[in-house]
XYZ file of C-alpha atoms in Angstrom:
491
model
C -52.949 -4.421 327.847
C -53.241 -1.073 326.354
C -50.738 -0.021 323.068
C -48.503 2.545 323.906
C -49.839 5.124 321.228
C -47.346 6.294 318.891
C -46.208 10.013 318.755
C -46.162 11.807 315.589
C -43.958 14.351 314.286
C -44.901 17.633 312.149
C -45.361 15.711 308.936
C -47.505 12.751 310.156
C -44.991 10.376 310.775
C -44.651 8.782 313.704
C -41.755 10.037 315.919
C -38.800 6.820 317.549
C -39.840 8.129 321.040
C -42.290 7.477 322.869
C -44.277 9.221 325.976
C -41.797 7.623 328.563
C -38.961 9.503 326.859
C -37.708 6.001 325.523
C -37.534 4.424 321.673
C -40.289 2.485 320.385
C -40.039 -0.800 318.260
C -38.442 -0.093 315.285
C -40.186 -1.372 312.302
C -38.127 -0.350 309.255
C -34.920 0.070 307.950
C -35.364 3.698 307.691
C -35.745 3.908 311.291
C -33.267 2.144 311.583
C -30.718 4.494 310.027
C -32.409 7.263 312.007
C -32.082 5.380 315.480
C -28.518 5.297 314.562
C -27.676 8.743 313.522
C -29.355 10.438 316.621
C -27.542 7.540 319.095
C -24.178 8.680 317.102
C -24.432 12.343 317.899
C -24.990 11.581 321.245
C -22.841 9.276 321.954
C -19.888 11.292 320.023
C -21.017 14.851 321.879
C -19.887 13.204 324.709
C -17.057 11.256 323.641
C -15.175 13.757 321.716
C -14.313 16.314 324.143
C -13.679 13.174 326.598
C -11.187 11.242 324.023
C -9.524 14.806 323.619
C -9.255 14.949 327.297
C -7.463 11.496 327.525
C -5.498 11.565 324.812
C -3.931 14.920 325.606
C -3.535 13.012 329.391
C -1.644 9.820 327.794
C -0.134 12.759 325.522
C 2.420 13.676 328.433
C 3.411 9.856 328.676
C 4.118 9.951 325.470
C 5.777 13.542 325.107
C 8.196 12.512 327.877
C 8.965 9.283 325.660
C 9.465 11.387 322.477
C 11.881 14.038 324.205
C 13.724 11.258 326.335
C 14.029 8.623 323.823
C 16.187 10.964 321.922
C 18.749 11.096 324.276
C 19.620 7.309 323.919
C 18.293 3.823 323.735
C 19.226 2.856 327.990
C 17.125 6.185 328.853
C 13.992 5.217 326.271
C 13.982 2.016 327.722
C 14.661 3.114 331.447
C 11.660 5.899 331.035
C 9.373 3.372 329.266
C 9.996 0.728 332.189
C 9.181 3.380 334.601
C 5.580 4.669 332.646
C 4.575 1.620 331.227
C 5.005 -0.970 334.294
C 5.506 1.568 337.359
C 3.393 4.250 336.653
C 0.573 2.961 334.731
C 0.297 -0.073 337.451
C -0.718 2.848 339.503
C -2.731 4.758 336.874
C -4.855 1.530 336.218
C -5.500 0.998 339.476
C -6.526 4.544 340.629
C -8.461 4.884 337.332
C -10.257 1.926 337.977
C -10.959 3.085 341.230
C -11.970 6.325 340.393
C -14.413 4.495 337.653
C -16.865 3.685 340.126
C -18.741 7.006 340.079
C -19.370 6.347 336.311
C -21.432 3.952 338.002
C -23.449 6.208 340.642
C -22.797 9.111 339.225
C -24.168 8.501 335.882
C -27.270 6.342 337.147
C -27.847 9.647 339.870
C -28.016 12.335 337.222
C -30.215 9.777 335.369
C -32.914 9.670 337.988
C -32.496 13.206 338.618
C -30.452 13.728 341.800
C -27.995 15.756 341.117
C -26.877 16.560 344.691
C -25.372 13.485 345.127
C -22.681 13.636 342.796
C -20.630 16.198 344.862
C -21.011 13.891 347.407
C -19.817 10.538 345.585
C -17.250 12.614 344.109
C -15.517 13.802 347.700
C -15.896 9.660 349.039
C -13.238 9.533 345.667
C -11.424 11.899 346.522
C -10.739 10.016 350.236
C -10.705 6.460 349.301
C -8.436 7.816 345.936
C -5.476 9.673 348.238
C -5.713 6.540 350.889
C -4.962 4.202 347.717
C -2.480 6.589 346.306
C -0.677 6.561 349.957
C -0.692 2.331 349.731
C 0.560 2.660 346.319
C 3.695 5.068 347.132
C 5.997 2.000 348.433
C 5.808 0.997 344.813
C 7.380 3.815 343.649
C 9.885 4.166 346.286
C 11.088 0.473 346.102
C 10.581 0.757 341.875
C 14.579 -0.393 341.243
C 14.550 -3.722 343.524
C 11.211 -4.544 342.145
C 12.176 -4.254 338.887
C 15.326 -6.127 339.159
C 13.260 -9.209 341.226
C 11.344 -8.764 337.831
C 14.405 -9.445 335.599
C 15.068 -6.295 334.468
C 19.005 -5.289 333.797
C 20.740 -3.186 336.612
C 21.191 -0.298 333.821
C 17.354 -0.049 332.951
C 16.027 -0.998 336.310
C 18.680 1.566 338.500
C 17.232 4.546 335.733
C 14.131 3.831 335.842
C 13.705 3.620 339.901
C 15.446 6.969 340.159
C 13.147 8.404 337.219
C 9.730 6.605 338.861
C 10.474 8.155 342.737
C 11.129 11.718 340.979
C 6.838 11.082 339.415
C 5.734 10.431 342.578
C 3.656 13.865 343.096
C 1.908 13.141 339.995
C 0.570 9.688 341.659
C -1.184 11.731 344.172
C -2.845 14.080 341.766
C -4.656 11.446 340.094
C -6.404 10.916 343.336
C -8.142 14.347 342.477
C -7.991 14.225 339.010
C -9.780 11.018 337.965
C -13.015 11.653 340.298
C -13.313 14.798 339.220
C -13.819 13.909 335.470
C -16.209 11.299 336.429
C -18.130 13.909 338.418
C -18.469 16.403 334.987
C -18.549 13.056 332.308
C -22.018 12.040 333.913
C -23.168 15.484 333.662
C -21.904 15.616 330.252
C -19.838 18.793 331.055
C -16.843 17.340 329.051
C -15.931 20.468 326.587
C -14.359 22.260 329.832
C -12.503 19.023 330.130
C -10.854 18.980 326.912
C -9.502 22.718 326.739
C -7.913 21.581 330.102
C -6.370 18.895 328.829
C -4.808 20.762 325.657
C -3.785 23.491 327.358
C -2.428 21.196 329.995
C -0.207 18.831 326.937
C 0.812 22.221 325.341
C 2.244 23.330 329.108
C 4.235 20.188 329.372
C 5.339 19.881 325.910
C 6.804 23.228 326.696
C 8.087 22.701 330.074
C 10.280 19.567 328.810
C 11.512 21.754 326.557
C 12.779 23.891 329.136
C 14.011 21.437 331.640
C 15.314 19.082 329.261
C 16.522 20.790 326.111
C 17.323 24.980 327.694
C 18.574 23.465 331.388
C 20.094 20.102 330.398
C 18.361 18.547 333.156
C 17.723 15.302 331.392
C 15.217 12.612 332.900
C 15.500 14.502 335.903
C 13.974 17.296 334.045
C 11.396 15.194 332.158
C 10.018 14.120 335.985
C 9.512 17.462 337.219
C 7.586 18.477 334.030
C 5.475 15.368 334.012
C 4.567 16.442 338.100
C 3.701 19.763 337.306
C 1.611 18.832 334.436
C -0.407 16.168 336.518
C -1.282 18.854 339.310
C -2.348 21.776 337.183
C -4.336 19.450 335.561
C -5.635 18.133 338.264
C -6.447 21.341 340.172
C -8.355 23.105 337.183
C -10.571 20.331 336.789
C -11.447 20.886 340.638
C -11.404 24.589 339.922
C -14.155 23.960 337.066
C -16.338 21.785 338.777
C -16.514 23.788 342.045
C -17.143 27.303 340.101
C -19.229 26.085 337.276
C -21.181 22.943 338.450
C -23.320 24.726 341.449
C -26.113 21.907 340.975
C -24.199 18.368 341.164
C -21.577 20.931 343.249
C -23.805 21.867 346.717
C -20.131 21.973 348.946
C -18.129 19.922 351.433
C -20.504 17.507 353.338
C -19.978 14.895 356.091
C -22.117 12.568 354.345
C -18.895 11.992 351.991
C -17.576 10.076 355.187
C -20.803 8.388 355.467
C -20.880 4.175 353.985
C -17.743 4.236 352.919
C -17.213 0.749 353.211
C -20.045 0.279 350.195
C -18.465 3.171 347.948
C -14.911 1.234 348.665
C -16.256 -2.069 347.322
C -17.669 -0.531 344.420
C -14.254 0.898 343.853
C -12.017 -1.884 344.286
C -14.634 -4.249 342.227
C -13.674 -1.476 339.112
C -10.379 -1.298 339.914
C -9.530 -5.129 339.448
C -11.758 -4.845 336.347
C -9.709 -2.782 334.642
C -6.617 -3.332 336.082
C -6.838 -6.795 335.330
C -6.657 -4.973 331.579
C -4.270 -2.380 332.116
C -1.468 -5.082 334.308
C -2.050 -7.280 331.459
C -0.467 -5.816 328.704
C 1.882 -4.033 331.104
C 3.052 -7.859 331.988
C 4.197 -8.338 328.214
C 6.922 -5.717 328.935
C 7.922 -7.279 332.235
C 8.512 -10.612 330.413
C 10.617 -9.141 327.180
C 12.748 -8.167 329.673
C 14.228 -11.636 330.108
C 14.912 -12.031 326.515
C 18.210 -11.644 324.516
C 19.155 -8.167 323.618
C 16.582 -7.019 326.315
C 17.276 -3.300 325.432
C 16.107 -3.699 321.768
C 13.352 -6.086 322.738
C 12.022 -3.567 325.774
C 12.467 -0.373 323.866
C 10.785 -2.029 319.841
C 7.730 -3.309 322.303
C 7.615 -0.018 324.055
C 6.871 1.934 321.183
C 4.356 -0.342 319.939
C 2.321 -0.189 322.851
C 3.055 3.691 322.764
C 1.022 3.707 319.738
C -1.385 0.980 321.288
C -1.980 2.930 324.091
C -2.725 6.087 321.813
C -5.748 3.891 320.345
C -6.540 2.534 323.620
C -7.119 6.006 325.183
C -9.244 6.734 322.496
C -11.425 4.000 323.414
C -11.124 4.812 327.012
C -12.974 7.944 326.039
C -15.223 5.952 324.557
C -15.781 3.983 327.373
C -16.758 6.285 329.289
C -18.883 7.952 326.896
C -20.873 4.823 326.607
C -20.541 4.564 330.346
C -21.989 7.586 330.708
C -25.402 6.825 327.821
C -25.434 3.447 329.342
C -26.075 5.201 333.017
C -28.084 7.692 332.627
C -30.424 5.405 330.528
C -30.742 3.350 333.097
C -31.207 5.968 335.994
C -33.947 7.334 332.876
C -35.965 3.970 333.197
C -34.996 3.624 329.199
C -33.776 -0.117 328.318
C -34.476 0.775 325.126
C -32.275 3.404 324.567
C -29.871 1.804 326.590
C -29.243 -1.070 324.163
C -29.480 0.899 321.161
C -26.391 2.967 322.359
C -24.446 -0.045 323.156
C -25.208 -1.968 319.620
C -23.996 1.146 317.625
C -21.402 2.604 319.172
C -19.829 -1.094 319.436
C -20.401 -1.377 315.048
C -18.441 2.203 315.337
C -15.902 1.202 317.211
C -15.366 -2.168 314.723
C -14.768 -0.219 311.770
C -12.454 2.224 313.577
C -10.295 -0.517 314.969
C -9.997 -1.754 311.140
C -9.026 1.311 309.667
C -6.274 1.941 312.828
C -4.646 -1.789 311.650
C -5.065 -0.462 308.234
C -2.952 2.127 308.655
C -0.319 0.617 311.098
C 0.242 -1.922 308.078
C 0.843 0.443 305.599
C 3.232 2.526 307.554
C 5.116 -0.817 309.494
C 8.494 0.435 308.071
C 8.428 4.116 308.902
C 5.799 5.255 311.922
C 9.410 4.613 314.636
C 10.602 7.381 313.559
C 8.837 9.394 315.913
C 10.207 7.936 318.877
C 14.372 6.870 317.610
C 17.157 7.524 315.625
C 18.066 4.048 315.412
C 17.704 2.022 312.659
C 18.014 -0.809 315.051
C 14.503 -0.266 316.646
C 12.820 0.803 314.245
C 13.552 -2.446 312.371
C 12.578 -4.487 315.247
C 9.796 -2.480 315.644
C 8.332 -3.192 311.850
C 8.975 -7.038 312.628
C 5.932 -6.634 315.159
C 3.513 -4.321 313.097
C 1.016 -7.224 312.139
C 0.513 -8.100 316.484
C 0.475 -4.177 316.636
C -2.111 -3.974 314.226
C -4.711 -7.022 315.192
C -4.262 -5.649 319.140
C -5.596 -2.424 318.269
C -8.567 -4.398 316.013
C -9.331 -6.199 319.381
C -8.867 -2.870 321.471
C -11.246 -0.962 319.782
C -14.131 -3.093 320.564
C -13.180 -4.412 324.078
C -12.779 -1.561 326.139
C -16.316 -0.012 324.822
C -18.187 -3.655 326.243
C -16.189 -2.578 329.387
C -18.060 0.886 329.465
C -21.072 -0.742 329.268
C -19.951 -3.021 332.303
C -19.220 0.041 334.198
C -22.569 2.079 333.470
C -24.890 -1.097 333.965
C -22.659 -1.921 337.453
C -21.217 -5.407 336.128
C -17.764 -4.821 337.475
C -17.358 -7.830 339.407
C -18.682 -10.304 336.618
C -16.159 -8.717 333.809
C -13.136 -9.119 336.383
C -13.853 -12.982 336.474
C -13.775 -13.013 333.066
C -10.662 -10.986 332.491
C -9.358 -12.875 335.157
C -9.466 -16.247 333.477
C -8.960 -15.126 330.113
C -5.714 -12.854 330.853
C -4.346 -15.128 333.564
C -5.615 -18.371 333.421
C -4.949 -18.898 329.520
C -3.598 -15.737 327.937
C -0.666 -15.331 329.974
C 0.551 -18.619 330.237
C -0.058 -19.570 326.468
C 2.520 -16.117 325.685
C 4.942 -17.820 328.224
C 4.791 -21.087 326.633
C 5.318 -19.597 322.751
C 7.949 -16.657 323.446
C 10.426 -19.018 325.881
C 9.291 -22.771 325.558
C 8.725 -22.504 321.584
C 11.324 -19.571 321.473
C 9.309 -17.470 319.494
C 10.706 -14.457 321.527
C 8.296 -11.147 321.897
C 6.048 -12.500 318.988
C 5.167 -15.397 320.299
C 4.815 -13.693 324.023
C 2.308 -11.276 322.199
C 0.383 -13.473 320.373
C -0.342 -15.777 323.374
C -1.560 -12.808 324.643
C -3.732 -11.682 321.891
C -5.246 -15.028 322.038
C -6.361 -14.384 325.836
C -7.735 -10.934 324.523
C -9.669 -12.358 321.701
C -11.460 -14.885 323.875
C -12.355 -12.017 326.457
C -13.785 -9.805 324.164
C -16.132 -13.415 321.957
C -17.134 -13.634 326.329
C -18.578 -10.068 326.508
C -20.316 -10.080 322.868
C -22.442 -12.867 324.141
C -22.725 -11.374 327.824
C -23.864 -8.515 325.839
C -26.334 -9.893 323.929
C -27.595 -11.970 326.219
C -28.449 -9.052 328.767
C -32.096 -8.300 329.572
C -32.226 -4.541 329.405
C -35.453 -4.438 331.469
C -34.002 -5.530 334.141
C -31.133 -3.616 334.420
C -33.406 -0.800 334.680
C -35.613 -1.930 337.617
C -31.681 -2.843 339.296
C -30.512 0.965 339.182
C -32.471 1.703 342.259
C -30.976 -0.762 344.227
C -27.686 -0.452 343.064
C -27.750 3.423 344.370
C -28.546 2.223 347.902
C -26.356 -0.807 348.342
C -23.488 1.254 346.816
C -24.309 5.134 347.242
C -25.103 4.834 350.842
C -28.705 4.879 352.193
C -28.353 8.083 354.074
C -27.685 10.785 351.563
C -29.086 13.814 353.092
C -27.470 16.803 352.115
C -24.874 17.346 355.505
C -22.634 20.324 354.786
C -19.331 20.450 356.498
């Protein structure tokens, strides 16, 4: 077999890329350090503008907190119940759902047809409001549930009131997450973040209004956090049908077409990552039953406030390398595949050491933000060290998950978060916060231990992947999952 022959640059020497658009073997450190530095600006182009986006979405979860928690420790608690188990039960599941185009969508653009992503993105937008419609009893029936989950009458009667007043802003996420899968595997993500500023800077403002000028109170925080969802949600639609004319070729019938495929695509990444989300959402459900549940509930609530911030981060990550990872593939480029994945994942590392870094060094002050009790925000400092390792964890986890998405792995990862969450990580928190009465501490550590061994599981899945073939498996995975009939039938 013939040597692929090496292309040279202006000043002799030879260039990382070769004729097929994909790195060669890199034979020095030097190239090495290049490799890295042109993967990093990629890989950050893309995830900048995208952690902007969802860190000014979880920003409104977190506004509401700030503005609510201020009113008293029964209506932080009641409002974090209703976000943090309620609401982001649903927001994991219709993000997960809505992840499956980072799949399609990313390996489509990849091979170069475009047309198709209007059409994935409208099968979302169906199989996205259905789910949202299933979902809605949830909301409705949020104060019984929580009570069957032993939550007290005061936090759980709140909190059902405050979670039926959100439920507009379940359906808009039916739009809203396909959409920004539809522009992420085009790249088109800087439209995406002024949206989502502009969007946080509208609902910072309106809960000002409603809550501060009306004296509406939670009531007030609920209509602010609805209207923010939907104009979100509708200029992302706005942007993508006006200013995306080649992915964006109208409404078609085909989007009706093999739905049954695109669904189990969908529900295979919605278990994967609500098997995450559920997870640490399950931590709350259980402090619940402890002593002093309203200090317990409202300490861990702002933890995972500032947990989640880092988390989103790495969601935009995610789908950043989601996004490389898929249009790689679609490429033909296993090369350039793995190389993406290897250094975003040392990125991510040092990141998640300098976020625990900082979390310890500020364990006595960073409550502040959320209450004026000096109650919580000792209880709060008491679990800085679990705050700190999750975060180390977080910030490598969720980017092996992108990777999962873009190569199409969904199903494998939920086995594995599936008997490292449930199987050992759950139980072992149950057995050292109640049987060893090591109260929240111990129910988060058992936890962290089921995270840990997930993550040591996808480092080796990782490494042990054959990049190769993931490439000659794009093809296929379009058909069996994008439909075989794609022909370009306009409503």
């Amino acid at each position: 077999m013939e040597a692929t022959p090496l292309l040279v640059n202006d000043s002799g020497e030879p260039e990382l890329i070769n004729e097929e658009g994909d790195y060669r073997a890199l034979e020095s450190f030097k190239e090495l350090r290049k490799m890295f530095w042109i993967e990093s600006v990629k890989v950050w182009k893309i995830a900048g503008p995208i952690i902007v986006t969802v860190l000014c979405q979880y920003g409104t979860n977190s506004a509401t907190n700030i503005f609510v928690g201020h009113m008293g420790d029964i209506q932080l608690s009641s409002v974090s119940i209703a976000l943090s188990v309620i609401n982001m039960f649903a927001f994991g599941f219709m993000l997960g759902m809505g992840s499956a185009l980072e799949t399609l969508c990313g390996q489509a653009y990849g091979a170069g047809q475009v047309h198709l992503l209007g059409i994935y993105m409208q099968r979302s937008w169906i199989i996205l409001t259905i789910a949202a419609i299933i979902l809605s009893p949830i909301y409705i029936f949020a104060t019984p549930i929580l009570k069957i989950l032993g939550q007290q009458d005061e936090i759980a009667d709140l909190a059902g009131v405050f979670t039926i007043q959100i439920l507009p802003q379940l359906f808009s996420l039916a739009l809203c997450f396909p959409t920004q899968k539809f522009l992420q595997a085009q790249s088109k993500v800087n439209a995406l973040a002024w949206i989502g500023i502009a969007c946080l800077l509208l609902h910072v403002g309106l809960l000002w209004l409603f809550i501060i000028g009306l004296g509406m109170g939670t009531t007030g925080a609920a209509i602010a956090f609805d209207i923010s969802g939907w104009v979100l949600s509708l200029a992302q639609i706005g942007y993508a049908i006006g200013w995306c004319k080649e992915g964006w070729t109208g409404l078609s019938w085909s989007a009706f077409k093999d739905l049954w495929a695109f669904v189990r695509l969908s529900i295979a990444s919605a278990v994967m990552l609500c098997l995450e989300v559920w997870y640490m959402m399950s931590i709350i459900i259980l402090t619940g039953h402890l002593d002093n549940a309203v200090l317990a509930v409202g300490s861990l609530s702002i933890c995972m406030n500032f947990n989640g911030w880092e988390a989103m981060i790495f969601i935009g990550v995610n789908a950043a390398i989601s996004v490389r990872v898929s249009n790689e593939l679609g490429f033909g480029h296993p090369r350039a595949a793995k190389y993406a994945v290897y250094v975003i994942v040392i990125q991510s590392l040092v990141f998640g050491l300098v976020c625990m870094g900082l979390i310890l060094a500020f364990k006595n002050d960073f409550a502040i933000i959320f209450t004026d009790s000096k109650d919580m925000r000792q209880a709060v400092a008491k679990l800085a060290y679990l705050l700190g390792f999750t975060m180390l964890l977080n910030s490598v986890q969720p980017v092996i998950s992108g990777v999962a998405v873009g190569g199409g792995w969904q199903a494998l990862v939920a086995y594995i978060n599936l008997g490292c969450y449930y199987v050992f990580g759950l139980p072992f928190g149950y057995l050292l916060g109640y049987v060893a009465n090591f109260g929240v501490q111990g129910l988060w550590g058992g936890m962290i231990a089921g995270t840990g061994m997930q993550t040591i599981l996808l480092l080796i899945v990782l490494y042990k992947t054959n990049w190769k073939k993931e490439v000659e498996q794009t093809t296929e995975r379009m058909r069996k999952w994008g439909g075989q009939d794609l022909n370009n039938n306009h409503v």
